[in-house]
GROMACS .gro file of C-alpha atoms in nm:
model
  482
    1MET     CA    1   0.377   0.893   2.385
    2ASP     CA    2   0.666   0.844   2.626
    3LEU     CA    3   0.938   1.052   2.458
    4ILE     CA    4   1.205   0.941   2.704
    5ALA     CA    5   1.138   0.573   2.629
    6GLN     CA    6   1.121   0.649   2.256
    7ARG     CA    7   1.489   0.748   2.258
    8SER     CA    8   1.583   0.382   2.291
    9ALA     CA    9   1.619   0.132   2.007
   10PRO     CA   10   1.650  -0.218   2.157
   11ILE     CA   11   1.708  -0.412   1.835
   12LEU     CA   12   1.969  -0.161   1.720
   13ASP     CA   13   2.147  -0.191   2.056
   14ALA     CA   14   2.146  -0.571   2.033
   15MET     CA   15   2.289  -0.560   1.679
   16ARG     CA   16   2.568  -0.328   1.791
   17GLU     CA   17   2.651  -0.562   2.078
   18LEU     CA   18   2.662  -0.853   1.831
   19ARG     CA   19   2.922  -0.667   1.623
   20LYS     CA   20   3.142  -0.614   1.926
   21ARG     CA   21   3.140  -0.980   2.027
   22ARG     CA   22   3.280  -1.114   1.698
   23ILE     CA   23   3.092  -1.443   1.733
   24VAL     CA   24   3.216  -1.730   1.512
   25PRO     CA   25   2.914  -1.841   1.306
   26PHE     CA   26   2.829  -2.209   1.270
   27ASP     CA   27   2.468  -2.129   1.185
   28VAL     CA   28   2.287  -1.987   0.883
   29PRO     CA   29   2.301  -1.780   0.664
   30GLY     CA   30   2.568  -1.971   0.480
   31HIS     CA   31   2.757  -1.670   0.348
   32LYS     CA   32   2.906  -1.642   0.704
   33ARG     CA   33   2.914  -1.263   0.734
   34GLY     CA   34   2.994  -1.237   0.363
   35ARG     CA   35   3.315  -1.443   0.363
   36GLY     CA   36   3.153  -1.712   0.150
   37ASN     CA   37   3.028  -1.464  -0.108
   38PRO     CA   38   3.294  -1.195  -0.171
   39GLU     CA   39   3.102  -1.031  -0.456
   40LEU     CA   40   2.799  -0.983  -0.230
   41LEU     CA   41   3.026  -0.846   0.044
   42ASP     CA   42   3.190  -0.605  -0.198
   43PHE     CA   43   2.857  -0.481  -0.332
   44LEU     CA   44   2.668  -0.439  -0.003
   45GLY     CA   45   2.959  -0.379   0.233
   46GLU     CA   46   3.064  -0.548   0.556
   47LYS     CA   47   2.840  -0.332   0.775
   48CYS     CA   48   2.531  -0.458   0.592
   49VAL     CA   49   2.625  -0.823   0.527
   50GLY     CA   50   2.778  -0.859   0.874
   51ILE     CA   51   2.439  -0.811   1.043
   52ASP     CA   52   2.249  -1.040   0.806
   53VAL     CA   53   2.220  -1.301   1.077
   54ASN     CA   54   1.990  -1.570   1.212
   55SER     CA   55   1.782  -1.554   1.530
   56MET     CA   56   1.986  -1.619   1.847
   57LYS     CA   57   1.927  -1.564   2.218
   58MET     CA   58   2.066  -1.211   2.231
   59LEU     CA   59   1.864  -1.105   1.924
   60ASP     CA   60   1.528  -1.264   2.018
   61ASN     CA   61   1.293  -1.438   1.771
   62LEU     CA   62   1.022  -1.263   1.569
   63GLY     CA   63   0.786  -1.562   1.584
   64HIS     CA   64   0.793  -1.567   1.966
   65PRO     CA   65   0.954  -1.248   2.096
   66ILE     CA   66   1.041  -1.226   2.465
   67SER     CA   67   1.320  -0.968   2.483
   68VAL     CA   68   1.452  -0.703   2.241
   69ILE     CA   69   1.191  -0.760   1.969
   70ARG     CA   70   0.912  -0.752   2.227
   71GLU     CA   71   1.055  -0.423   2.360
   72ALA     CA   72   1.069  -0.283   2.007
   73GLU     CA   73   0.706  -0.379   1.953
   74ASP     CA   74   0.602  -0.210   2.277
   75LEU     CA   75   0.779   0.108   2.166
   76LEU     CA   76   0.607   0.089   1.827
   77ALA     CA   77   0.268   0.057   1.994
   78ASP     CA   78   0.342   0.359   2.215
   79ALA     CA   79   0.461   0.569   1.918
   80PHE     CA   80   0.155   0.487   1.708
   81GLY     CA   81  -0.103   0.499   1.987
   82ALA     CA   82  -0.192   0.131   1.954
   83ASN     CA   83  -0.254  -0.140   2.212
   84HIS     CA   84  -0.005  -0.366   2.039
   85ALA     CA   85   0.224  -0.355   1.736
   86PHE     CA   86   0.392  -0.624   1.529
   87LEU     CA   87   0.708  -0.598   1.321
   88MET     CA   88   0.626  -0.730   0.974
   89VAL     CA   89   0.897  -0.844   0.732
   90GLY     CA   90   0.670  -0.952   0.446
   91GLY     CA   91   0.562  -0.605   0.346
   92THR     CA   92   0.225  -0.448   0.415
   93THR     CA   93   0.079  -0.725   0.201
   94SER     CA   94   0.143  -0.962   0.490
   95ALA     CA   95  -0.005  -0.714   0.739
   96VAL     CA   96  -0.322  -0.667   0.532
   97GLN     CA   97  -0.363  -1.041   0.493
   98ALA     CA   98  -0.314  -1.092   0.868
   99MET     CA   99  -0.600  -0.846   0.930
  100ILE     CA  100  -0.828  -1.045   0.700
  101PHE     CA  101  -0.726  -1.385   0.838
  102THR     CA  102  -0.779  -1.263   1.197
  103ASN     CA  103  -1.137  -1.151   1.137
  104ILE     CA  104  -1.281  -1.339   0.839
  105ARG     CA  105  -1.347  -1.712   0.807
  106GLU     CA  106  -1.484  -1.927   0.526
  107GLY     CA  107  -1.816  -1.792   0.400
  108GLU     CA  108  -1.811  -1.477   0.614
  109GLU     CA  109  -1.860  -1.132   0.461
  110VAL     CA  110  -1.628  -0.833   0.468
  111LEU     CA  111  -1.733  -0.487   0.349
  112LEU     CA  112  -1.482  -0.301   0.138
  113PRO     CA  113  -1.445  -0.051  -0.147
  114ARG     CA  114  -1.378  -0.194  -0.494
  115ASN     CA  115  -1.048  -0.005  -0.522
  116VAL     CA  116  -0.866  -0.224  -0.268
  117HIS     CA  117  -0.511  -0.353  -0.311
  118LYS     CA  118  -0.470  -0.701  -0.457
  119SER     CA  119  -0.345  -0.828  -0.119
  120VAL     CA  120  -0.701  -0.803   0.014
  121ILE     CA  121  -0.845  -1.012  -0.267
  122ASN     CA  122  -0.563  -1.266  -0.238
  123ALA     CA  123  -0.640  -1.301   0.132
  124LEU     CA  124  -1.005  -1.372   0.053
  125VAL     CA  125  -0.898  -1.633  -0.203
  126LEU     CA  126  -0.705  -1.809   0.073
  127CYS     CA  127  -0.954  -1.782   0.360
  128GLY     CA  128  -1.279  -1.816   0.165
  129GLY     CA  129  -1.425  -1.483   0.275
  130ILE     CA  130  -1.689  -1.306   0.068
  131PRO     CA  131  -1.627  -0.946  -0.047
  132VAL     CA  132  -1.923  -0.710  -0.032
  133TYR     CA  133  -1.837  -0.393  -0.222
  134VAL     CA  134  -1.951  -0.059  -0.090
  135PRO     CA  135  -2.025   0.167  -0.390
  136VAL     CA  136  -1.771   0.441  -0.448
  137GLN     CA  137  -1.805   0.753  -0.656
  138VAL     CA  138  -1.579   0.860  -0.941
  139ASN     CA  139  -1.448   1.212  -0.975
  140PRO     CA  140  -1.538   1.284  -1.340
  141LYS     CA  141  -1.266   1.546  -1.383
  142ILE     CA  142  -0.975   1.316  -1.297
  143GLY     CA  143  -1.133   0.973  -1.339
  144ILE     CA  144  -1.036   0.819  -1.005
  145ALA     CA  145  -1.241   0.640  -0.741
  146THR     CA  146  -1.299   0.847  -0.430
  147GLY     CA  147  -1.372   0.728  -0.076
  148MET     CA  148  -1.665   0.548   0.083
  149GLU     CA  149  -1.951   0.781   0.168
  150LEU     CA  150  -2.089   0.727   0.517
  151GLU     CA  151  -2.445   0.681   0.393
  152GLU     CA  152  -2.333   0.411   0.147
  153VAL     CA  153  -2.153   0.234   0.431
  154ARG     CA  154  -2.472   0.247   0.638
  155LYS     CA  155  -2.675   0.098   0.353
  156ALA     CA  156  -2.422  -0.182   0.304
  157MET     CA  157  -2.430  -0.265   0.676
  158ASP     CA  158  -2.811  -0.269   0.671
  159ALA     CA  159  -2.810  -0.503   0.371
  160HIS     CA  160  -2.542  -0.730   0.519
  161PRO     CA  161  -2.603  -0.742   0.896
  162ASP     CA  162  -2.382  -1.051   0.940
  163ALA     CA  163  -2.070  -0.886   0.796
  164LYS     CA  164  -1.775  -0.937   1.030
  165ALA     CA  165  -1.552  -0.649   0.926
  166ILE     CA  166  -1.512  -0.346   0.703
  167LEU     CA  167  -1.183  -0.251   0.537
  168VAL     CA  168  -1.105   0.115   0.469
  169ASN     CA  169  -0.827   0.263   0.255
  170ASN     CA  170  -0.676   0.537   0.472
  171PRO     CA  171  -0.588   0.712   0.248
  172THR     CA  172  -0.610   0.581  -0.109
  173TYR     CA  173  -0.300   0.577  -0.328
  174TYR     CA  174  -0.409   0.918  -0.460
  175GLY     CA  175  -0.454   1.070  -0.112
  176ILE     CA  176  -0.832   1.052  -0.069
  177ALA     CA  177  -0.962   0.970   0.280
  178SER     CA  178  -1.306   0.847   0.388
  179ASP     CA  179  -1.475   0.947   0.714
  180LEU     CA  180  -1.288   0.682   0.909
  181LYS     CA  181  -1.404   0.793   1.252
  182GLY     CA  182  -1.766   0.797   1.135
  183ILE     CA  183  -1.725   0.449   0.985
  184VAL     CA  184  -1.576   0.322   1.313
  185GLU     CA  185  -1.876   0.454   1.508
  186LEU     CA  186  -2.121   0.291   1.266
  187ALA     CA  187  -1.935  -0.038   1.263
  188HIS     CA  188  -1.875  -0.072   1.636
  189ALA     CA  189  -2.241  -0.004   1.710
  190ARG     CA  190  -2.313  -0.323   1.510
  191GLY     CA  191  -2.025  -0.535   1.635
  192ILE     CA  192  -1.830  -0.501   1.309
  193LYS     CA  193  -1.451  -0.475   1.320
  194VAL     CA  194  -1.277  -0.192   1.131
  195LEU     CA  195  -0.956  -0.268   0.941
  196ALA     CA  196  -0.752   0.024   0.807
  197ASP     CA  197  -0.524  -0.029   0.509
  198GLU     CA  198  -0.269   0.243   0.580
  199ALA     CA  199  -0.009   0.136   0.326
  200HIS     CA  200   0.015   0.505   0.242
  201GLY     CA  201  -0.050   0.649   0.585
  202THR     CA  202   0.252   0.620   0.816
  203HIS     CA  203   0.282   0.998   0.832
  204LEU     CA  204  -0.078   1.035   0.951
  205TYR     CA  205   0.045   0.930   1.297
  206PHE     CA  206   0.309   1.200   1.320
  207GLY     CA  207   0.209   1.492   1.096
  208GLU     CA  208  -0.031   1.784   1.133
  209ASN     CA  209  -0.315   1.900   0.906
  210LEU     CA  210  -0.355   1.546   0.774
  211PRO     CA  211  -0.642   1.292   0.776
  212ILE     CA  212  -0.698   1.108   1.103
  213SER     CA  213  -0.494   0.792   1.158
  214GLY     CA  214  -0.648   0.449   1.204
  215MET     CA  215  -0.564   0.415   1.574
  216ALA     CA  216  -0.675   0.770   1.654
  217ALA     CA  217  -1.008   0.699   1.480
  218GLY     CA  218  -1.061   0.382   1.686
  219ALA     CA  219  -0.996   0.122   1.414
  220ASP     CA  220  -0.945  -0.232   1.542
  221MET     CA  221  -0.643  -0.307   1.323
  222ALA     CA  222  -0.420  -0.107   1.088
  223ALA     CA  223  -0.157  -0.216   0.837
  224VAL     CA  224   0.110   0.055   0.803
  225SER     CA  225   0.386   0.072   0.539
  226MET     CA  226   0.678   0.213   0.734
  227HIS     CA  227   0.899   0.172   0.428
  228LYS     CA  228   0.688   0.405   0.213
  229SER     CA  229   0.673   0.734   0.400
  230GLY     CA  230   0.837   0.632   0.727
  231GLY     CA  231   1.193   0.576   0.611
  232SER     CA  232   1.252   0.205   0.686
  233LEU     CA  233   1.383  -0.049   0.435
  234THR     CA  234   1.163  -0.183   0.155
  235GLN     CA  235   0.945  -0.476   0.266
  236SER     CA  236   0.938  -0.369   0.633
  237SER     CA  237   0.599  -0.285   0.775
  238VAL     CA  238   0.393  -0.260   1.094
  239LEU     CA  239   0.064  -0.416   1.204
  240LEU     CA  240  -0.124  -0.228   1.476
  241THR     CA  241  -0.410  -0.353   1.693
  242GLY     CA  242  -0.665  -0.183   1.916
  243PRO     CA  243  -0.810  -0.286   2.253
  244ASN     CA  244  -1.070  -0.529   2.114
  245ILE     CA  245  -0.820  -0.755   1.938
  246ASP     CA  246  -0.631  -1.038   2.110
  247PRO     CA  247  -0.263  -0.980   2.021
  248GLU     CA  248  -0.158  -1.338   2.098
  249TYR     CA  249  -0.417  -1.473   1.853
  250VAL     CA  250  -0.292  -1.224   1.594
  251ARG     CA  251   0.062  -1.353   1.654
  252GLN     CA  252  -0.061  -1.705   1.578
  253ILE     CA  253  -0.225  -1.582   1.257
  254ILE     CA  254   0.091  -1.401   1.148
  255ASN     CA  255   0.301  -1.710   1.213
  256LEU     CA  256   0.086  -1.914   0.975
  257THR     CA  257   0.248  -1.740   0.677
  258GLN     CA  258   0.537  -1.521   0.794
  259THR     CA  259   0.891  -1.645   0.746
  260THR     CA  260   1.074  -1.813   1.034
  261SER     CA  261   1.395  -1.657   0.900
  262ALA     CA  262   1.311  -1.292   0.960
  263SER     CA  263   1.562  -1.038   0.828
  264TYR     CA  264   1.734  -0.840   1.102
  265LEU     CA  265   1.818  -0.577   0.841
  266LEU     CA  266   1.444  -0.512   0.804
  267MET     CA  267   1.372  -0.529   1.176
  268VAL     CA  268   1.651  -0.294   1.279
  269SER     CA  269   1.538  -0.050   1.009
  270LEU     CA  270   1.191  -0.049   1.167
  271ASP     CA  271   1.342   0.009   1.511
  272ILE     CA  272   1.555   0.302   1.393
  273SER     CA  273   1.273   0.453   1.184
  274ARG     CA  274   1.025   0.433   1.470
  275ARG     CA  275   1.266   0.623   1.694
  276ASN     CA  276   1.326   0.886   1.425
  277LEU     CA  277   0.954   0.940   1.367
  278ALA     CA  278   0.870   0.951   1.737
  279LEU     CA  279   1.137   1.213   1.807
  280HIS     CA  280   1.139   1.412   1.482
  281GLY     CA  281   0.832   1.308   1.282
  282ARG     CA  282   0.624   1.621   1.338
  283GLU     CA  283   0.905   1.845   1.215
  284SER     CA  284   0.996   1.616   0.924
  285PHE     CA  285   0.643   1.581   0.793
  286GLY     CA  286   0.588   1.953   0.830
  287LYS     CA  287   0.863   1.994   0.571
  288VAL     CA  288   0.708   1.726   0.351
  289PHE     CA  289   0.375   1.909   0.372
  290GLY     CA  290   0.539   2.233   0.262
  291MET     CA  291   0.728   2.074  -0.029
  292ALA     CA  292   0.415   1.901  -0.158
  293GLU     CA  293   0.209   2.220  -0.146
  294TYR     CA  294   0.487   2.411  -0.324
  295ALA     CA  295   0.509   2.146  -0.596
  296ARG     CA  296   0.132   2.144  -0.639
  297SER     CA  297   0.124   2.519  -0.686
  298GLU     CA  298   0.415   2.520  -0.933
  299ILE     CA  299   0.273   2.235  -1.144
  300ASN     CA  300  -0.067   2.400  -1.169
  301GLU     CA  301   0.104   2.718  -1.290
  302ILE     CA  302   0.235   2.524  -1.592
  303GLY     CA  303  -0.117   2.472  -1.727
  304GLY     CA  304  -0.270   2.154  -1.868
  305TYR     CA  305  -0.174   1.950  -1.564
  306TYR     CA  306  -0.399   1.936  -1.260
  307ALA     CA  307  -0.224   1.870  -0.927
  308TYR     CA  308  -0.523   1.826  -0.702
  309GLY     CA  309  -0.551   1.884  -0.329
  310ARG     CA  310  -0.790   1.991  -0.056
  311GLU     CA  311  -1.028   2.156  -0.301
  312LEU     CA  312  -1.163   1.803  -0.365
  313VAL     CA  313  -1.285   1.772  -0.005
  314ASN     CA  314  -1.666   1.771   0.018
  315GLY     CA  315  -1.724   1.603   0.355
  316LYS     CA  316  -1.876   1.297   0.187
  317ASP     CA  317  -1.695   1.068  -0.058
  318VAL     CA  318  -1.385   1.288  -0.021
  319TYR     CA  319  -1.400   1.344   0.352
  320ASP     CA  320  -1.038   1.457   0.371
  321PHE     CA  321  -0.725   1.470   0.155
  322ASP     CA  322  -0.363   1.385   0.229
  323VAL     CA  323  -0.178   1.682   0.083
  324THR     CA  324   0.159   1.507   0.103
  325LYS     CA  325   0.043   1.302  -0.199
  326LEU     CA  326   0.149   1.481  -0.517
  327SER     CA  327  -0.115   1.331  -0.746
  328VAL     CA  328  -0.137   1.496  -1.089
  329TYR     CA  329  -0.393   1.452  -1.366
  330THR     CA  330  -0.202   1.456  -1.696
  331GLN     CA  331  -0.458   1.413  -1.975
  332GLY     CA  332  -0.494   1.790  -2.002
  333ILE     CA  333  -0.163   1.792  -2.195
  334GLY     CA  334  -0.279   1.503  -2.416
  335LEU     CA  335  -0.075   1.232  -2.242
  336THR     CA  336  -0.175   0.950  -2.014
  337GLY     CA  337  -0.012   0.921  -1.676
  338ILE     CA  338   0.189   0.618  -1.785
  339GLU     CA  339   0.329   0.815  -2.081
  340VAL     CA  340   0.443   1.099  -1.854
  341TYR     CA  341   0.582   0.839  -1.611
  342ASP     CA  342   0.790   0.681  -1.890
  343LEU     CA  343   0.913   1.017  -2.021
  344LEU     CA  344   1.023   1.132  -1.676
  345ARG     CA  345   1.224   0.814  -1.629
  346ASP     CA  346   1.367   0.770  -1.979
  347GLU     CA  347   1.433   1.132  -2.075
  348TYR     CA  348   1.489   1.309  -1.744
  349ASP     CA  349   1.618   1.035  -1.508
  350ILE     CA  350   1.331   1.100  -1.267
  351GLN     CA  351   1.161   0.796  -1.115
  352ILE     CA  352   0.815   0.870  -0.980
  353GLU     CA  353   0.588   0.625  -0.798
  354PHE     CA  354   0.343   0.536  -1.074
  355GLY     CA  355   0.149   0.644  -1.377
  356ASP     CA  356  -0.197   0.518  -1.472
  357ILE     CA  357  -0.439   0.606  -1.749
  358GLY     CA  358  -0.503   0.958  -1.628
  359ASN     CA  359  -0.267   1.039  -1.342
  360ILE     CA  360   0.082   1.024  -1.199
  361LEU     CA  361   0.191   1.012  -0.837
  362ALA     CA  362   0.520   1.158  -0.719
  363TYR     CA  363   0.582   1.027  -0.369
  364ILE     CA  364   0.723   1.299  -0.145
  365SER     CA  365   0.869   1.190   0.189
  366ILE     CA  366   1.121   1.275   0.460
  367GLY     CA  367   1.411   1.207   0.222
  368ASP     CA  368   1.322   1.463  -0.045
  369ARG     CA  369   1.487   1.802  -0.105
  370LEU     CA  370   1.351   2.125  -0.252
  371GLN     CA  371   1.595   2.106  -0.547
  372ASP     CA  372   1.452   1.765  -0.636
  373ILE     CA  373   1.103   1.914  -0.640
  374GLU     CA  374   1.219   2.193  -0.870
  375ARG     CA  375   1.381   1.942  -1.105
  376LEU     CA  376   1.054   1.748  -1.125
  377VAL     CA  377   0.851   2.062  -1.196
  378GLY     CA  378   1.098   2.172  -1.465
  379ALA     CA  379   1.084   1.832  -1.633
  380MET     CA  380   0.705   1.832  -1.636
  381GLU     CA  381   0.701   2.178  -1.795
  382ASP     CA  382   0.946   2.058  -2.060
  383ILE     CA  383   0.735   1.747  -2.129
  384LYS     CA  384   0.432   1.964  -2.193
  385GLU     CA  385   0.624   2.183  -2.438
  386ARG     CA  386   0.793   1.894  -2.624
  387TYR     CA  387   0.535   1.615  -2.613
  388GLY     CA  388   0.200   1.776  -2.531
  389LYS     CA  389  -0.084   1.723  -2.777
  390ASP     CA  390  -0.460   1.731  -2.817
  391SER     CA  391  -0.637   1.532  -2.548
  392THR     CA  392  -0.972   1.471  -2.719
  393ASP     CA  393  -0.899   1.106  -2.809
  394LEU     CA  394  -0.795   0.996  -2.459
  395TYR     CA  395  -0.993   0.753  -2.249
  396CYS     CA  396  -1.217   0.927  -1.997
  397GLY     CA  397  -1.096   0.712  -1.709
  398ASP     CA  398  -1.431   0.582  -1.583
  399PHE     CA  399  -1.399   0.356  -1.280
  400ILE     CA  400  -1.522   0.007  -1.366
  401SER     CA  401  -1.689  -0.191  -1.087
  402PRO     CA  402  -1.754  -0.548  -1.209
  403GLU     CA  403  -2.029  -0.781  -1.090
  404LEU     CA  404  -1.921  -1.048  -0.839
  405VAL     CA  405  -2.089  -1.376  -0.934
  406VAL     CA  406  -1.882  -1.642  -0.754
  407ASN     CA  407  -1.679  -1.605  -0.433
  408PRO     CA  408  -1.306  -1.550  -0.500
  409LYS     CA  409  -1.182  -1.876  -0.345
  410GLU     CA  410  -1.427  -2.092  -0.540
  411ALA     CA  411  -1.349  -1.910  -0.866
  412PHE     CA  412  -0.970  -1.921  -0.823
  413TYR     CA  413  -0.962  -2.293  -0.752
  414ALA     CA  414  -1.234  -2.387  -1.005
  415ASP     CA  415  -1.173  -2.594  -1.316
  416LYS     CA  416  -1.076  -2.330  -1.569
  417VAL     CA  417  -0.996  -2.268  -1.933
  418GLN     CA  418  -0.783  -1.996  -2.094
  419LEU     CA  419  -0.953  -1.786  -2.362
  420PRO     CA  420  -0.852  -1.485  -2.575
  421LEU     CA  421  -0.977  -1.157  -2.431
  422GLN     CA  422  -1.263  -1.109  -2.676
  423GLU     CA  423  -1.383  -1.467  -2.632
  424SER     CA  424  -1.382  -1.430  -2.254
  425ILE     CA  425  -1.660  -1.168  -2.257
  426GLY     CA  426  -1.957  -1.287  -2.056
  427ARG     CA  427  -1.756  -1.553  -1.870
  428ILE     CA  428  -1.652  -1.557  -1.505
  429CYS     CA  429  -1.291  -1.459  -1.438
  430ALA     CA  430  -1.076  -1.709  -1.245
  431GLU     CA  431  -0.768  -1.492  -1.183
  432ILE     CA  432  -0.665  -1.134  -1.096
  433VAL     CA  433  -0.603  -0.872  -1.365
  434MET     CA  434  -0.445  -0.544  -1.259
  435CYS     CA  435  -0.226  -0.253  -1.361
  436TYR     CA  436   0.077  -0.235  -1.135
  437PRO     CA  437   0.138   0.001  -0.971
  438PRO     CA  438  -0.090   0.082  -0.799
  439GLY     CA  439  -0.203  -0.283  -0.775
  440ILE     CA  440  -0.578  -0.221  -0.775
  441PRO     CA  441  -0.748  -0.509  -0.960
  442ILE     CA  442  -0.936  -0.450  -1.284
  443LEU     CA  443  -1.084  -0.797  -1.241
  444THR     CA  444  -1.080  -1.040  -0.949
  445PRO     CA  445  -1.165  -1.411  -0.936
  446GLY     CA  446  -1.542  -1.456  -0.951
  447GLU     CA  447  -1.627  -1.139  -1.145
  448ARG     CA  448  -1.804  -1.129  -1.481
  449ILE     CA  449  -1.601  -1.010  -1.780
  450THR     CA  450  -1.773  -0.737  -1.984
  451PRO     CA  451  -1.693  -0.562  -2.314
  452GLU     CA  452  -1.605  -0.245  -2.118
  453ILE     CA  453  -1.352  -0.433  -1.906
  454VAL     CA  454  -1.187  -0.592  -2.210
  455GLU     CA  455  -1.172  -0.249  -2.378
  456TYR     CA  456  -1.007  -0.102  -2.067
  457ILE     CA  457  -0.749  -0.383  -2.052
  458GLU     CA  458  -0.658  -0.341  -2.419
  459PHE     CA  459  -0.637   0.038  -2.387
  460SER     CA  460  -0.414   0.002  -2.081
  461ARG     CA  461  -0.177  -0.226  -2.270
  462GLU     CA  462  -0.161   0.009  -2.570
  463ARG     CA  463  -0.068   0.298  -2.340
  464GLY     CA  464   0.214   0.104  -2.177
  465CYS     CA  465   0.062   0.000  -1.845
  466SER     CA  466   0.214  -0.307  -1.681
  467LEU     CA  467  -0.067  -0.564  -1.676
  468GLN     CA  468  -0.006  -0.830  -1.413
  469GLY     CA  469  -0.170  -1.114  -1.225
  470THR     CA  470  -0.270  -1.330  -1.520
  471MET     CA  471  -0.122  -1.666  -1.612
  472ASP     CA  472  -0.066  -1.528  -1.963
  473PRO     CA  473   0.234  -1.291  -1.921
  474GLU     CA  474   0.100  -1.055  -2.189
  475CYS     CA  475  -0.259  -1.058  -2.058
  476ARG     CA  476  -0.398  -1.137  -2.404
  477LYS     CA  477  -0.580  -1.437  -2.262
  478LEU     CA  478  -0.778  -1.481  -1.942
  479ASN     CA  479  -0.847  -1.781  -1.724
  480VAL     CA  480  -1.223  -1.826  -1.689
  481ILE     CA  481  -1.436  -2.081  -1.508
  482ARG     CA  482  -1.494  -2.376  -1.745
   0.00000   0.00000   0.00000
C-alpha cells in the first residue's frame, strides 16, 4: 500500500472545490441545495444538503469515471490489495449481485453454502443460474450453521465439474470463516472463480489476528460493506476484483442495474473512510479487537449466556473466527435472541444488530467506546435477573436445509397460487421466506416446503422475528407453484 498516495481523497477535494465556487444550479436535484425544501435543509443542514448534487465535469460520473472517481477507485484498490475497485451506491446487495451476474449465465451452476444472503438468491432469480449447495455443519450447542469444510467443497466440485463459480461467506454474520485460501486453491485448479461475500469483513483488510481477507486469499471478486465496519454511510459499499477479472466488463455489468444518479454523499463517505482505514485502520481495529474480547469475557462471567469466540475453531468447518463479532447464545437464560434484542431496545435503549431464535449479535466497530460496552454488559446481566427463565421448552435451533427441486428463476416466474402455511406442505415454494436480519432465507424459490420448515416459520413468528420476503405481509400464506 502506498501510504503517501493514501493521504489523498480526490472526491472529497472535488466536493470542497464545488462549495467554494458557489455554482448556480439549473440541474437536478430539484431542491436546489435545499432552498426548495426548507424542512429538509433544517433537518439535515446546509453542509449535507449542499453537496447532494448531480454528476458534472468537475465531479466525474460513476457510470463512466475518468477523473476524480477513477482516482478514488485506484486508491481503494491499492488500500484493499485488489487489481481494481468499484464504488457501489446500492449497498453490498448490488456488489454481490454484480459478482453473480459477471460469472453466472442462464443454466450455469454456482456452488455456495445454504446460509447465503438473500441478495445471492435474488441474483440467481434474475440471471437464471442454478445454486448447488455445499453441505454445512451445525454447531449443536448454539444452533448456527458453520462454514464450508474443504472436503465437502472438493466433493461438490467433483460432482459438479461444470460449475462456474463458488461463493464463500467471509465471514458469516456470526463471525465464522471457512478455509478461503484452501477453497481458492481447489477452485482455481479447476478453472472455477471464487466470489467472497465480505459484507461483514471490511476490517479483515486492515486488522491483525483476524481471518484472511478475500483479496489476500486470492479470491477473484469480493463484495465489501464499507458502511458496516468501515465507517462510511449506510448503503455505500465496495466491489473488488482480482487479476483474472476484466474490470471494464464488470463496469458494464454494474451499469445494468446501478443508478445513473449516484449519491455524492455516499461516494465521498467511501473516499473519506478509505483514507481513514488506510492510515489508521490497524490501530482502530486493534481497539475493536480489545473491546470485543473484553465484552465476551464479561458476558460469559454473567452465566447462562454464551459469548463464543476462537474456542470454536477446529480447522475444518470453523477454520477461523472473527473475534470482533460479539455473537452471544441466549437460550441458556431461557430467552430467544429476538426476545433479548427486543428487551435491550425497549427497556434499556440499546440497539444491537440482530436477534434470531438462539443468538444476538452486537456489532462492535471503530465508533464504539468502552463505556458503551459496559452499559451493554450491565443490561444483559439485568435482563437475566429480571426476565430469565427455564430454557427446556425452547427450540433447539437446528439448521434447516431444504431440497431444491426447481431452479429459482423458473420457480419465481411460474404460475403460482397462494396457500395457508399448513396447506403448502409438500408443494414447491415460489418466493423467498426469511427472518430479517440477518436476511438468510428459510425458503427460496424452487425449494420443497416441509412440516419442519412450516414449524420453524410459525415458531419464529411467535417469538417476534420479522418474517419478510413473502407476498403475504404476515407470512401466514405462501406462494407455491400451481
